[in-house]
Amino acid sequence: MTGWVLRRIGQMALVLLGVVTLAFLMAYAVPGDPARLIAGPNADAATVASIRHQLGLDAPLWSQYTAFLGRLARGDLGTSYALHGAPVAEQLAQALPTSALIAVGGIVWQLVLGVPAGIVAAYRPKSAADRLATLGALIGLSAPPFWVGLLLLYYLAYRFSIFPLNGLGDPLWWYLALPTFTLGLAGAAWYARMTRAQMLEVLRSPYIQMARAKGLRERTILTRHALRNALTPLITMIGMDFGYFLGGVLIIESVFGLPGVGKLTYDAIDQLDVPIVTGAVLVAAFFVVVMNFLVDLTYAVVDPRVRNRR
Amino acid sequence: MTTPPEPPAVQHTEPVPPGVRDGLRRAGRSLLRDVPALISVAVLVLLLLAALLAPLLAPHDPMRTYAEGLSARGAPVPPGGDFPLGTDPNGRDVLSRLLYGARVSLTIGVVANGLATLVGVTAGVVAGYFGGLVDTVISRITDMVMSFPILLFCVALISVTGPSQRNVVLVIALVYWTYLARVIRGMVLSLREREFVTATRTLGVGDVRIMVRHILPHLIPAIIVYATLGVASSILIESSLSFIGVGVPVPEASWGQMIDDGRRYYEVAPWLLFAPGLCLIATVLAFNLAGDWLRDLLDPTAPERR
């Protein structure tokens, strides 16, 4: 087990280093001169040069890279161009709780909408219920979330004033209902497909035939025997989704005006505030890689076969 | 009258793909039985026609601001009369922009996904066939790219490279090739162990020839399915990017960007949301349904793509 964990941590570190390198190259490749941006349009060449020197932008690529790594190790993600030199890490940390709330809400909706649909579909394959669930999932998958969000806003918040129009307020869940539902709708389709496929697989297995032969009620077989095994792979999806969503749900947060990482990034794009954008990308990738690791770890603890596989 | 005995089944060393004509006939028959698939193919044909014939069909210039396209108070004009689907906040004709938007969505979806397919299949085949270090390097690269949330990664890349149609295509391809590469690699891993590959290699056939002439044909069904589904994802991503404002640059029309134009006016002009949104969902749904139908038809036992 220890060997497995160490090897897995090594792999994770490698992927993270790659991710960081990619983010660095991205920030480095930015056209235009950040120093000129900070100095303002009226600054003379000497001022721009001195700012460039302060930022280390005149150093060779390699030393900029090591400096970048050094700063990262101290949790320094650089400073924002637009927000009066505010530290990027601080900005992201302020926005993260909102994104975490949205992430949890979205995942709950995905489970609530997706899993029952998948179970119903798998219970009688090719039945009307199955076709309906499958088509519903496909529509959920094909609907652009920004459009669904705007429609919900138009009907449920504007026309019929049931829900608040945007932002956060009290009670919190009331303000989060529409955005998390919108987020969950698209993902629910994947959960439904996954649940259906897994259930079909499990329902074919000998132990279910055994349970049927014992004369157990179909409902007991479904809930007590099949479901538990069929839903284990959902751990992966939940874990990965949580990682992805923490990186900010750009579109949902901007449509509903929620001050999370996504909204921060959205606003930063408008102002060409590259440090914020790369910072958000880094944080998101970091969470995804770490969640991936935690998911694998969960499996390894639960299922010894995973550890022995390479 | 006696029926002649069945000819003995010919043992092929590798399964021969059915003939093209036979395949088309089978596809036609299955299409007639599958109503959603039939509708989706019809939608795709209509869409293609709309995109091709946009200059003939569009009643107005999609990029021009019309004085009569804005009310006295400067608000967009509702559907009816000279503007069948109304005008947008800039006084441009929505129907014309919708038709030209079909061109943009289809072109970007097909070209970006074509590129992604090309790169993904090549990388997947090479990684799966050679294994070892080559496989490790390619697999770690796909891991890295897939660690980024798709949309955020695309947005970041474009905010660095600057928005343009070409960059949108390149960025989508750059992200999406990984998904296909992973699937194809898995398939090649098992294909390369099959007897016909060993046999061909024993005959002294080179690696490149084995990959192209002997392994690739087995991947074609899966590639067709994933390419079709991939167009749906690519169009969705393009519209999201355009909605965020880093996609197709204005004044060129794109459905995502039209919805973005409409969002500031949806209280007074909801038609700005409906028309492009319905086009978008119909297109993406049609590609997804067509992809699922192809999957059933060609039955590649490949896992579903996220």
PDB file of N, CA and C in Angstrom, chain A residues 14-15 18-19 22 26 29-31 135 138-139 141-144 146-147 150-151 153-155 158 165 190-191 193 237 241 244 247 250-251 254-255 265-266 269 272 274 277 280-281 284-285 288-289, chain B residues 36 140 143-144 146-153 155-157 159-161 179 236 239-240 243-244 246 256 259-260 263-264 266-268 270 273-274 277-278 280-281 284-285 288-289 292 295 304-306:
ATOM      1  N   LEU A  14       4.537  14.722 -11.054  1.00  0.00           N
ATOM      2  CA  LEU A  14       4.977  14.878 -12.442  1.00  0.00           C
ATOM      3  C   LEU A  14       3.929  15.627 -13.262  1.00  0.00           C
ATOM      4  N   VAL A  15       2.675  15.186 -13.125  1.00  0.00           N
ATOM      5  CA  VAL A  15       1.598  15.843 -13.867  1.00  0.00           C
ATOM      6  C   VAL A  15       1.472  17.301 -13.426  1.00  0.00           C
ATOM      7  N   GLY A  18       4.109  19.387 -14.985  1.00  0.00           N
ATOM      8  CA  GLY A  18       3.753  19.636 -16.375  1.00  0.00           C
ATOM      9  C   GLY A  18       2.709  20.723 -16.498  1.00  0.00           C
ATOM     10  N   VAL A  19       1.708  20.651 -15.613  1.00  0.00           N
ATOM     11  CA  VAL A  19       0.631  21.633 -15.624  1.00  0.00           C
ATOM     12  C   VAL A  19       1.187  23.032 -15.348  1.00  0.00           C
ATOM     13  N   LEU A  22       3.121  24.327 -18.303  1.00  0.00           N
ATOM     14  CA  LEU A  22       2.208  24.778 -19.344  1.00  0.00           C
ATOM     15  C   LEU A  22       1.660  26.164 -19.022  1.00  0.00           C
ATOM     16  N   MET A  26       2.232  29.671 -21.001  1.00  0.00           N
ATOM     17  CA  MET A  26       1.070  30.423 -21.447  1.00  0.00           C
ATOM     18  C   MET A  26       1.214  31.896 -21.055  1.00  0.00           C
ATOM     19  N   ALA A  29       3.918  33.598 -23.044  1.00  0.00           N
ATOM     20  CA  ALA A  29       3.640  33.815 -24.466  1.00  0.00           C
ATOM     21  C   ALA A  29       2.698  34.986 -24.710  1.00  0.00           C
ATOM     22  N   VAL A  30       2.255  35.617 -23.637  1.00  0.00           N
ATOM     23  CA  VAL A  30       1.294  36.712 -23.803  1.00  0.00           C
ATOM     24  C   VAL A  30       1.844  37.783 -24.724  1.00  0.00           C
ATOM     25  N   PRO A  31       1.077  38.152 -25.738  1.00  0.00           N
ATOM     26  CA  PRO A  31       1.519  39.262 -26.569  1.00  0.00           C
ATOM     27  C   PRO A  31       1.309  40.561 -25.792  1.00  0.00           C
ATOM     28  N   LEU A 135     -33.364   9.954 -23.873  1.00  0.00           N
ATOM     29  CA  LEU A 135     -33.532  11.153 -24.690  1.00  0.00           C
ATOM     30  C   LEU A 135     -33.381  12.403 -23.814  1.00  0.00           C
ATOM     31  N   LEU A 138     -29.857  13.084 -23.210  1.00  0.00           N
ATOM     32  CA  LEU A 138     -29.209  13.618 -24.403  1.00  0.00           C
ATOM     33  C   LEU A 138     -29.537  15.103 -24.581  1.00  0.00           C
ATOM     34  N   ILE A 139     -30.798  15.467 -24.262  1.00  0.00           N
ATOM     35  CA  ILE A 139     -31.172  16.876 -24.373  1.00  0.00           C
ATOM     36  C   ILE A 139     -30.400  17.697 -23.340  1.00  0.00           C
ATOM     37  N   LEU A 141     -27.601  17.080 -22.195  1.00  0.00           N
ATOM     38  CA  LEU A 141     -26.202  17.124 -22.645  1.00  0.00           C
ATOM     39  C   LEU A 141     -25.997  18.135 -23.765  1.00  0.00           C
ATOM     40  N   SER A 142     -27.059  18.330 -24.557  1.00  0.00           N
ATOM     41  CA  SER A 142     -26.932  19.165 -25.748  1.00  0.00           C
ATOM     42  C   SER A 142     -27.316  20.613 -25.489  1.00  0.00           C
ATOM     43  N   ALA A 143     -27.968  20.877 -24.359  1.00  0.00           N
ATOM     44  CA  ALA A 143     -28.414  22.241 -24.088  1.00  0.00           C
ATOM     45  C   ALA A 143     -27.254  23.057 -23.548  1.00  0.00           C
ATOM     46  N   PRO A 144     -26.928  24.181 -24.202  1.00  0.00           N
ATOM     47  CA  PRO A 144     -25.837  25.002 -23.687  1.00  0.00           C
ATOM     48  C   PRO A 144     -26.228  25.577 -22.317  1.00  0.00           C
ATOM     49  N   PHE A 146     -25.371  28.110 -20.635  1.00  0.00           N
ATOM     50  CA  PHE A 146     -25.632  29.548 -20.530  1.00  0.00           C
ATOM     51  C   PHE A 146     -27.036  29.882 -21.012  1.00  0.00           C
ATOM     52  N   TRP A 147     -27.504  29.121 -21.997  1.00  0.00           N
ATOM     53  CA  TRP A 147     -28.838  29.357 -22.523  1.00  0.00           C
ATOM     54  C   TRP A 147     -29.906  28.896 -21.531  1.00  0.00           C
ATOM     55  N   LEU A 150     -30.072  31.402 -18.752  1.00  0.00           N
ATOM     56  CA  LEU A 150     -30.765  32.643 -19.117  1.00  0.00           C
ATOM     57  C   LEU A 150     -32.271  32.426 -19.208  1.00  0.00           C
ATOM     58  N   LEU A 151     -32.696  31.266 -19.749  1.00  0.00           N
ATOM     59  CA  LEU A 151     -34.127  30.973 -19.835  1.00  0.00           C
ATOM     60  C   LEU A 151     -34.742  30.874 -18.443  1.00  0.00           C
ATOM     61  N   LEU A 153     -33.629  32.264 -15.774  1.00  0.00           N
ATOM     62  CA  LEU A 153     -33.654  33.624 -15.234  1.00  0.00           C
ATOM     63  C   LEU A 153     -34.849  34.389 -15.792  1.00  0.00           C
ATOM     64  N   TYR A 154     -35.060  34.255 -17.103  1.00  0.00           N
ATOM     65  CA  TYR A 154     -36.129  35.021 -17.745  1.00  0.00           C
ATOM     66  C   TYR A 154     -37.487  34.609 -17.182  1.00  0.00           C
ATOM     67  N   TYR A 155     -37.740  33.289 -17.122  1.00  0.00           N
ATOM     68  CA  TYR A 155     -39.070  32.849 -16.690  1.00  0.00           C
ATOM     69  C   TYR A 155     -39.231  32.868 -15.173  1.00  0.00           C
ATOM     70  N   TYR A 158     -37.464  36.641 -13.699  1.00  0.00           N
ATOM     71  CA  TYR A 158     -37.958  37.920 -14.211  1.00  0.00           C
ATOM     72  C   TYR A 158     -39.474  37.921 -14.383  1.00  0.00           C
ATOM     73  N   LEU A 165     -32.910  37.504  -8.974  1.00  0.00           N
ATOM     74  CA  LEU A 165     -32.324  37.685 -10.301  1.00  0.00           C
ATOM     75  C   LEU A 165     -30.843  37.355 -10.350  1.00  0.00           C
ATOM     76  N   TRP A 190     -24.661  12.828 -17.757  1.00  0.00           N
ATOM     77  CA  TRP A 190     -23.558  11.874 -17.659  1.00  0.00           C
ATOM     78  C   TRP A 190     -23.792  10.886 -16.534  1.00  0.00           C
ATOM     79  N   TYR A 191     -24.334  11.381 -15.413  1.00  0.00           N
ATOM     80  CA  TYR A 191     -24.598  10.498 -14.276  1.00  0.00           C
ATOM     81  C   TYR A 191     -25.659   9.475 -14.656  1.00  0.00           C
ATOM     82  N   ARG A 193     -26.339   8.323 -17.691  1.00  0.00           N
ATOM     83  CA  ARG A 193     -25.757   7.356 -18.628  1.00  0.00           C
ATOM     84  C   ARG A 193     -24.885   6.354 -17.891  1.00  0.00           C
ATOM     85  N   MET A 237     -16.636  10.139 -10.703  1.00  0.00           N
ATOM     86  CA  MET A 237     -17.251  11.292 -11.357  1.00  0.00           C
ATOM     87  C   MET A 237     -17.450  12.435 -10.365  1.00  0.00           C
ATOM     88  N   ASP A 241     -15.603  15.964 -10.765  1.00  0.00           N
ATOM     89  CA  ASP A 241     -16.458  17.135 -10.932  1.00  0.00           C
ATOM     90  C   ASP A 241     -16.159  18.186  -9.875  1.00  0.00           C
ATOM     91  N   TYR A 244     -13.127  19.980 -10.957  1.00  0.00           N
ATOM     92  CA  TYR A 244     -13.394  20.873 -12.092  1.00  0.00           C
ATOM     93  C   TYR A 244     -14.190  22.103 -11.646  1.00  0.00           C
ATOM     94  N   GLY A 247     -12.543  25.035  -9.850  1.00  0.00           N
ATOM     95  CA  GLY A 247     -11.822  25.944 -10.731  1.00  0.00           C
ATOM     96  C   GLY A 247     -12.737  27.040 -11.254  1.00  0.00           C
ATOM     97  N   LEU A 250     -17.232  29.137 -14.949  1.00  0.00           N
ATOM     98  CA  LEU A 250     -17.169  30.415 -15.651  1.00  0.00           C
ATOM     99  C   LEU A 250     -18.539  30.936 -16.070  1.00  0.00           C
ATOM    100  N   ILE A 251     -19.253  30.092 -16.826  1.00  0.00           N
ATOM    101  CA  ILE A 251     -20.485  30.546 -17.453  1.00  0.00           C
ATOM    102  C   ILE A 251     -21.602  30.735 -16.448  1.00  0.00           C
ATOM    103  N   SER A 254     -21.032  33.728 -14.251  1.00  0.00           N
ATOM    104  CA  SER A 254     -21.199  35.022 -14.915  1.00  0.00           C
ATOM    105  C   SER A 254     -22.662  35.296 -15.240  1.00  0.00           C
ATOM    106  N   VAL A 255     -23.403  34.255 -15.648  1.00  0.00           N
ATOM    107  CA  VAL A 255     -24.828  34.452 -15.958  1.00  0.00           C
ATOM    108  C   VAL A 255     -25.597  34.867 -14.704  1.00  0.00           C
ATOM    109  N   THR A 265     -12.473  35.172 -13.092  1.00  0.00           N
ATOM    110  CA  THR A 265     -11.782  34.908 -14.348  1.00  0.00           C
ATOM    111  C   THR A 265     -12.476  35.615 -15.506  1.00  0.00           C
ATOM    112  N   TYR A 266     -13.800  35.535 -15.509  1.00  0.00           N
ATOM    113  CA  TYR A 266     -14.582  36.165 -16.570  1.00  0.00           C
ATOM    114  C   TYR A 266     -14.267  37.659 -16.663  1.00  0.00           C
ATOM    115  N   ILE A 269     -10.730  38.326 -17.980  1.00  0.00           N
ATOM    116  CA  ILE A 269     -10.561  38.165 -19.420  1.00  0.00           C
ATOM    117  C   ILE A 269     -10.832  39.495 -20.128  1.00  0.00           C
ATOM    118  N   LEU A 272      -7.902  41.725 -19.864  1.00  0.00           N
ATOM    119  CA  LEU A 272      -6.621  41.103 -20.246  1.00  0.00           C
ATOM    120  C   LEU A 272      -5.716  40.909 -19.042  1.00  0.00           C
ATOM    121  N   VAL A 274      -3.958  38.723 -17.348  1.00  0.00           N
ATOM    122  CA  VAL A 274      -3.472  37.360 -17.529  1.00  0.00           C
ATOM    123  C   VAL A 274      -3.089  36.654 -16.219  1.00  0.00           C
ATOM    124  N   VAL A 277      -6.085  34.972 -14.845  1.00  0.00           N
ATOM    125  CA  VAL A 277      -6.548  33.848 -15.664  1.00  0.00           C
ATOM    126  C   VAL A 277      -5.638  32.632 -15.479  1.00  0.00           C
ATOM    127  N   ALA A 280      -6.121  31.116 -12.053  1.00  0.00           N
ATOM    128  CA  ALA A 280      -7.340  30.317 -11.946  1.00  0.00           C
ATOM    129  C   ALA A 280      -7.155  28.961 -12.621  1.00  0.00           C
ATOM    130  N   VAL A 281      -6.503  28.975 -13.793  1.00  0.00           N
ATOM    131  CA  VAL A 281      -6.268  27.719 -14.503  1.00  0.00           C
ATOM    132  C   VAL A 281      -5.403  26.789 -13.659  1.00  0.00           C
ATOM    133  N   ALA A 284      -7.382  25.417 -10.720  1.00  0.00           N
ATOM    134  CA  ALA A 284      -8.344  24.413 -11.177  1.00  0.00           C
ATOM    135  C   ALA A 284      -7.631  23.093 -11.460  1.00  0.00           C
ATOM    136  N   ALA A 285      -6.536  23.159 -12.231  1.00  0.00           N
ATOM    137  CA  ALA A 285      -5.808  21.937 -12.571  1.00  0.00           C
ATOM    138  C   ALA A 285      -5.281  21.265 -11.309  1.00  0.00           C
ATOM    139  N   VAL A 288      -8.073  19.385  -9.727  1.00  0.00           N
ATOM    140  CA  VAL A 288      -8.430  18.190 -10.495  1.00  0.00           C
ATOM    141  C   VAL A 288      -7.430  17.070 -10.240  1.00  0.00           C
ATOM    142  N   VAL A 289      -6.131  17.421 -10.282  1.00  0.00           N
ATOM    143  CA  VAL A 289      -5.101  16.398 -10.084  1.00  0.00           C
ATOM    144  C   VAL A 289      -5.199  15.818  -8.679  1.00  0.00           C
TER     145      VAL A 289
ATOM    146  N   PRO B  36     -35.862   9.144 -33.952  1.00  0.00           N
ATOM    147  CA  PRO B  36     -34.996  10.264 -33.544  1.00  0.00           C
ATOM    148  C   PRO B  36     -33.795  10.435 -34.471  1.00  0.00           C
ATOM    149  N   ARG B 140       1.135  10.819 -20.662  1.00  0.00           N
ATOM    150  CA  ARG B 140       1.279  11.870 -19.642  1.00  0.00           C
ATOM    151  C   ARG B 140       0.827  13.221 -20.200  1.00  0.00           C
ATOM    152  N   ASP B 143      -2.845  13.258 -19.992  1.00  0.00           N
ATOM    153  CA  ASP B 143      -3.216  13.464 -18.578  1.00  0.00           C
ATOM    154  C   ASP B 143      -3.178  14.937 -18.225  1.00  0.00           C
ATOM    155  N   MET B 144      -2.090  15.587 -18.647  1.00  0.00           N
ATOM    156  CA  MET B 144      -1.903  16.999 -18.296  1.00  0.00           C
ATOM    157  C   MET B 144      -3.002  17.855 -18.901  1.00  0.00           C
ATOM    158  N   MET B 146      -5.863  16.988 -19.884  1.00  0.00           N
ATOM    159  CA  MET B 146      -7.176  16.671 -19.331  1.00  0.00           C
ATOM    160  C   MET B 146      -7.320  17.118 -17.880  1.00  0.00           C
ATOM    161  N   SER B 147      -6.214  17.545 -17.256  1.00  0.00           N
ATOM    162  CA  SER B 147      -6.320  18.062 -15.889  1.00  0.00           C
ATOM    163  C   SER B 147      -6.953  19.444 -15.856  1.00  0.00           C
ATOM    164  N   PHE B 148      -6.955  20.120 -17.002  1.00  0.00           N
ATOM    165  CA  PHE B 148      -7.549  21.453 -17.033  1.00  0.00           C
ATOM    166  C   PHE B 148      -9.035  21.333 -17.353  1.00  0.00           C
ATOM    167  N   PRO B 149      -9.865  22.102 -16.633  1.00  0.00           N
ATOM    168  CA  PRO B 149     -11.251  22.151 -17.054  1.00  0.00           C
ATOM    169  C   PRO B 149     -11.299  22.690 -18.488  1.00  0.00           C
ATOM    170  N   ILE B 150     -12.039  21.992 -19.365  1.00  0.00           N
ATOM    171  CA  ILE B 150     -11.974  22.276 -20.798  1.00  0.00           C
ATOM    172  C   ILE B 150     -12.181  23.750 -21.129  1.00  0.00           C
ATOM    173  N   LEU B 151     -13.310  24.282 -20.642  1.00  0.00           N
ATOM    174  CA  LEU B 151     -13.666  25.636 -21.043  1.00  0.00           C
ATOM    175  C   LEU B 151     -12.650  26.651 -20.517  1.00  0.00           C
ATOM    176  N   LEU B 152     -12.279  26.491 -19.229  1.00  0.00           N
ATOM    177  CA  LEU B 152     -11.338  27.422 -18.614  1.00  0.00           C
ATOM    178  C   LEU B 152     -10.004  27.410 -19.364  1.00  0.00           C
ATOM    179  N   PHE B 153      -9.583  26.220 -19.762  1.00  0.00           N
ATOM    180  CA  PHE B 153      -8.328  26.068 -20.481  1.00  0.00           C
ATOM    181  C   PHE B 153      -8.406  26.773 -21.842  1.00  0.00           C
ATOM    182  N   VAL B 155     -10.415  29.181 -22.663  1.00  0.00           N
ATOM    183  CA  VAL B 155     -10.504  30.616 -22.431  1.00  0.00           C
ATOM    184  C   VAL B 155      -9.115  31.197 -22.163  1.00  0.00           C
ATOM    185  N   ALA B 156      -8.351  30.512 -21.317  1.00  0.00           N
ATOM    186  CA  ALA B 156      -7.019  31.003 -20.979  1.00  0.00           C
ATOM    187  C   ALA B 156      -6.133  31.037 -22.218  1.00  0.00           C
ATOM    188  N   LEU B 157      -6.189  29.977 -23.019  1.00  0.00           N
ATOM    189  CA  LEU B 157      -5.351  29.925 -24.216  1.00  0.00           C
ATOM    190  C   LEU B 157      -5.711  31.048 -25.184  1.00  0.00           C
ATOM    191  N   SER B 159      -7.250  33.894 -24.401  1.00  0.00           N
ATOM    192  CA  SER B 159      -6.938  35.216 -23.864  1.00  0.00           C
ATOM    193  C   SER B 159      -5.450  35.517 -24.048  1.00  0.00           C
ATOM    194  N   VAL B 160      -4.654  34.468 -24.238  1.00  0.00           N
ATOM    195  CA  VAL B 160      -3.228  34.664 -24.493  1.00  0.00           C
ATOM    196  C   VAL B 160      -2.964  34.891 -25.984  1.00  0.00           C
ATOM    197  N   THR B 161      -3.641  34.115 -26.821  1.00  0.00           N
ATOM    198  CA  THR B 161      -3.346  34.189 -28.252  1.00  0.00           C
ATOM    199  C   THR B 161      -4.196  35.214 -28.990  1.00  0.00           C
ATOM    200  N   TYR B 179      -9.011  13.285 -25.865  1.00  0.00           N
ATOM    201  CA  TYR B 179     -10.075  12.326 -25.566  1.00  0.00           C
ATOM    202  C   TYR B 179     -10.055  11.174 -26.551  1.00  0.00           C
ATOM    203  N   LEU B 236     -20.584  23.171 -29.123  1.00  0.00           N
ATOM    204  CA  LEU B 236     -20.972  23.660 -27.801  1.00  0.00           C
ATOM    205  C   LEU B 236     -19.868  24.530 -27.194  1.00  0.00           C
ATOM    206  N   SER B 239     -19.643  27.882 -29.020  1.00  0.00           N
ATOM    207  CA  SER B 239     -20.703  28.817 -28.631  1.00  0.00           C
ATOM    208  C   SER B 239     -20.438  29.363 -27.235  1.00  0.00           C
ATOM    209  N   SER B 240     -19.900  28.526 -26.343  1.00  0.00           N
ATOM    210  CA  SER B 240     -19.582  29.007 -24.998  1.00  0.00           C
ATOM    211  C   SER B 240     -18.501  30.080 -25.054  1.00  0.00           C
ATOM    212  N   PHE B 243     -19.934  33.161 -26.358  1.00  0.00           N
ATOM    213  CA  PHE B 243     -20.788  33.750 -25.339  1.00  0.00           C
ATOM    214  C   PHE B 243     -19.946  34.526 -24.322  1.00  0.00           C
ATOM    215  N   ILE B 244     -18.819  33.955 -23.944  1.00  0.00           N
ATOM    216  CA  ILE B 244     -17.936  34.617 -22.980  1.00  0.00           C
ATOM    217  C   ILE B 244     -17.278  35.841 -23.607  1.00  0.00           C
ATOM    218  N   VAL B 246     -14.717  35.494 -26.077  1.00  0.00           N
ATOM    219  CA  VAL B 246     -13.383  35.206 -26.597  1.00  0.00           C
ATOM    220  C   VAL B 246     -13.465  34.274 -27.801  1.00  0.00           C
ATOM    221  N   GLY B 256     -23.538  31.636 -30.195  1.00  0.00           N
ATOM    222  CA  GLY B 256     -23.187  31.900 -28.799  1.00  0.00           C
ATOM    223  C   GLY B 256     -23.098  33.391 -28.532  1.00  0.00           C
ATOM    224  N   ILE B 259     -26.458  35.070 -28.384  1.00  0.00           N
ATOM    225  CA  ILE B 259     -27.112  34.913 -27.073  1.00  0.00           C
ATOM    226  C   ILE B 259     -26.503  35.894 -26.081  1.00  0.00           C
ATOM    227  N   ASP B 260     -25.177  36.088 -26.187  1.00  0.00           N
ATOM    228  CA  ASP B 260     -24.513  37.066 -25.326  1.00  0.00           C
ATOM    229  C   ASP B 260     -25.060  38.474 -25.583  1.00  0.00           C
ATOM    230  N   ARG B 263     -28.451  38.752 -23.878  1.00  0.00           N
ATOM    231  CA  ARG B 263     -28.647  38.592 -22.435  1.00  0.00           C
ATOM    232  C   ARG B 263     -28.863  39.922 -21.722  1.00  0.00           C
ATOM    233  N   ARG B 264     -28.338  41.011 -22.280  1.00  0.00           N
ATOM    234  CA  ARG B 264     -28.524  42.299 -21.607  1.00  0.00           C
ATOM    235  C   ARG B 264     -29.907  42.872 -21.874  1.00  0.00           C
ATOM    236  N   TYR B 266     -32.745  40.683 -22.330  1.00  0.00           N
ATOM    237  CA  TYR B 266     -33.755  39.626 -22.379  1.00  0.00           C
ATOM    238  C   TYR B 266     -35.071  40.028 -21.742  1.00  0.00           C
ATOM    239  N   GLU B 267     -35.056  41.012 -20.850  1.00  0.00           N
ATOM    240  CA  GLU B 267     -36.320  41.426 -20.238  1.00  0.00           C
ATOM    241  C   GLU B 267     -37.253  42.022 -21.286  1.00  0.00           C
ATOM    242  N   VAL B 268     -36.691  42.829 -22.203  1.00  0.00           N
ATOM    243  CA  VAL B 268     -37.545  43.474 -23.205  1.00  0.00           C
ATOM    244  C   VAL B 268     -37.560  42.725 -24.530  1.00  0.00           C
ATOM    245  N   PRO B 270     -36.962  39.007 -25.407  1.00  0.00           N
ATOM    246  CA  PRO B 270     -36.630  37.583 -25.184  1.00  0.00           C
ATOM    247  C   PRO B 270     -36.366  36.813 -26.477  1.00  0.00           C
ATOM    248  N   LEU B 273     -32.975  35.574 -27.227  1.00  0.00           N
ATOM    249  CA  LEU B 273     -32.471  34.348 -26.611  1.00  0.00           C
ATOM    250  C   LEU B 273     -33.004  33.117 -27.335  1.00  0.00           C
ATOM    251  N   PHE B 274     -34.300  33.154 -27.681  1.00  0.00           N
ATOM    252  CA  PHE B 274     -34.941  31.941 -28.194  1.00  0.00           C
ATOM    253  C   PHE B 274     -34.324  31.448 -29.491  1.00  0.00           C
ATOM    254  N   GLY B 277     -30.666  30.134 -29.381  1.00  0.00           N
ATOM    255  CA  GLY B 277     -30.596  29.017 -28.441  1.00  0.00           C
ATOM    256  C   GLY B 277     -31.222  27.763 -29.017  1.00  0.00           C
ATOM    257  N   LEU B 278     -32.393  27.923 -29.647  1.00  0.00           N
ATOM    258  CA  LEU B 278     -33.054  26.757 -30.234  1.00  0.00           C
ATOM    259  C   LEU B 278     -32.222  26.164 -31.373  1.00  0.00           C
ATOM    260  N   LEU B 280     -29.019  26.279 -31.632  1.00  0.00           N
ATOM    261  CA  LEU B 280     -27.852  25.650 -31.021  1.00  0.00           C
ATOM    262  C   LEU B 280     -28.206  24.276 -30.463  1.00  0.00           C
ATOM    263  N   ILE B 281     -29.295  24.230 -29.675  1.00  0.00           N
ATOM    264  CA  ILE B 281     -29.642  22.959 -29.033  1.00  0.00           C
ATOM    265  C   ILE B 281     -30.057  21.942 -30.094  1.00  0.00           C
ATOM    266  N   VAL B 284     -26.752  20.653 -31.801  1.00  0.00           N
ATOM    267  CA  VAL B 284     -25.944  19.790 -30.944  1.00  0.00           C
ATOM    268  C   VAL B 284     -26.663  18.472 -30.685  1.00  0.00           C
ATOM    269  N   LEU B 285     -27.978  18.561 -30.438  1.00  0.00           N
ATOM    270  CA  LEU B 285     -28.759  17.352 -30.205  1.00  0.00           C
ATOM    271  C   LEU B 285     -28.727  16.447 -31.433  1.00  0.00           C
ATOM    272  N   ASN B 288     -25.489  14.681 -31.603  1.00  0.00           N
ATOM    273  CA  ASN B 288     -25.412  13.656 -30.563  1.00  0.00           C
ATOM    274  C   ASN B 288     -26.267  12.440 -30.911  1.00  0.00           C
ATOM    275  N   LEU B 289     -27.499  12.700 -31.392  1.00  0.00           N
ATOM    276  CA  LEU B 289     -28.381  11.586 -31.759  1.00  0.00           C
ATOM    277  C   LEU B 289     -27.791  10.796 -32.920  1.00  0.00           C
ATOM    278  N   ASP B 292     -25.037   8.644 -31.628  1.00  0.00           N
ATOM    279  CA  ASP B 292     -25.540   7.466 -30.918  1.00  0.00           C
ATOM    280  C   ASP B 292     -26.070   6.428 -31.882  1.00  0.00           C
ATOM    281  N   ARG B 295     -23.264   4.729 -33.410  1.00  0.00           N
ATOM    282  CA  ARG B 295     -22.653   3.815 -32.454  1.00  0.00           C
ATOM    283  C   ARG B 295     -23.401   2.479 -32.470  1.00  0.00           C
ATOM    284  N   GLU B 304     -18.203   5.102 -23.409  1.00  0.00           N
ATOM    285  CA  GLU B 304     -18.735   6.425 -23.722  1.00  0.00           C
ATOM    286  C   GLU B 304     -17.701   7.483 -23.414  1.00  0.00           C
ATOM    287  N   ARG B 305     -17.843   8.578 -24.136  1.00  0.00           N
ATOM    288  CA  ARG B 305     -16.863   9.647 -23.977  1.00  0.00           C
ATOM    289  C   ARG B 305     -17.429  10.708 -23.067  1.00  0.00           C
ATOM    290  N   ARG B 306     -16.601  11.220 -22.226  1.00  0.00           N
ATOM    291  CA  ARG B 306     -17.069  12.292 -21.362  1.00  0.00           C
ATOM    292  C   ARG B 306     -16.755  13.583 -22.036  1.00  0.00           C
TER     293      ARG B 306
END
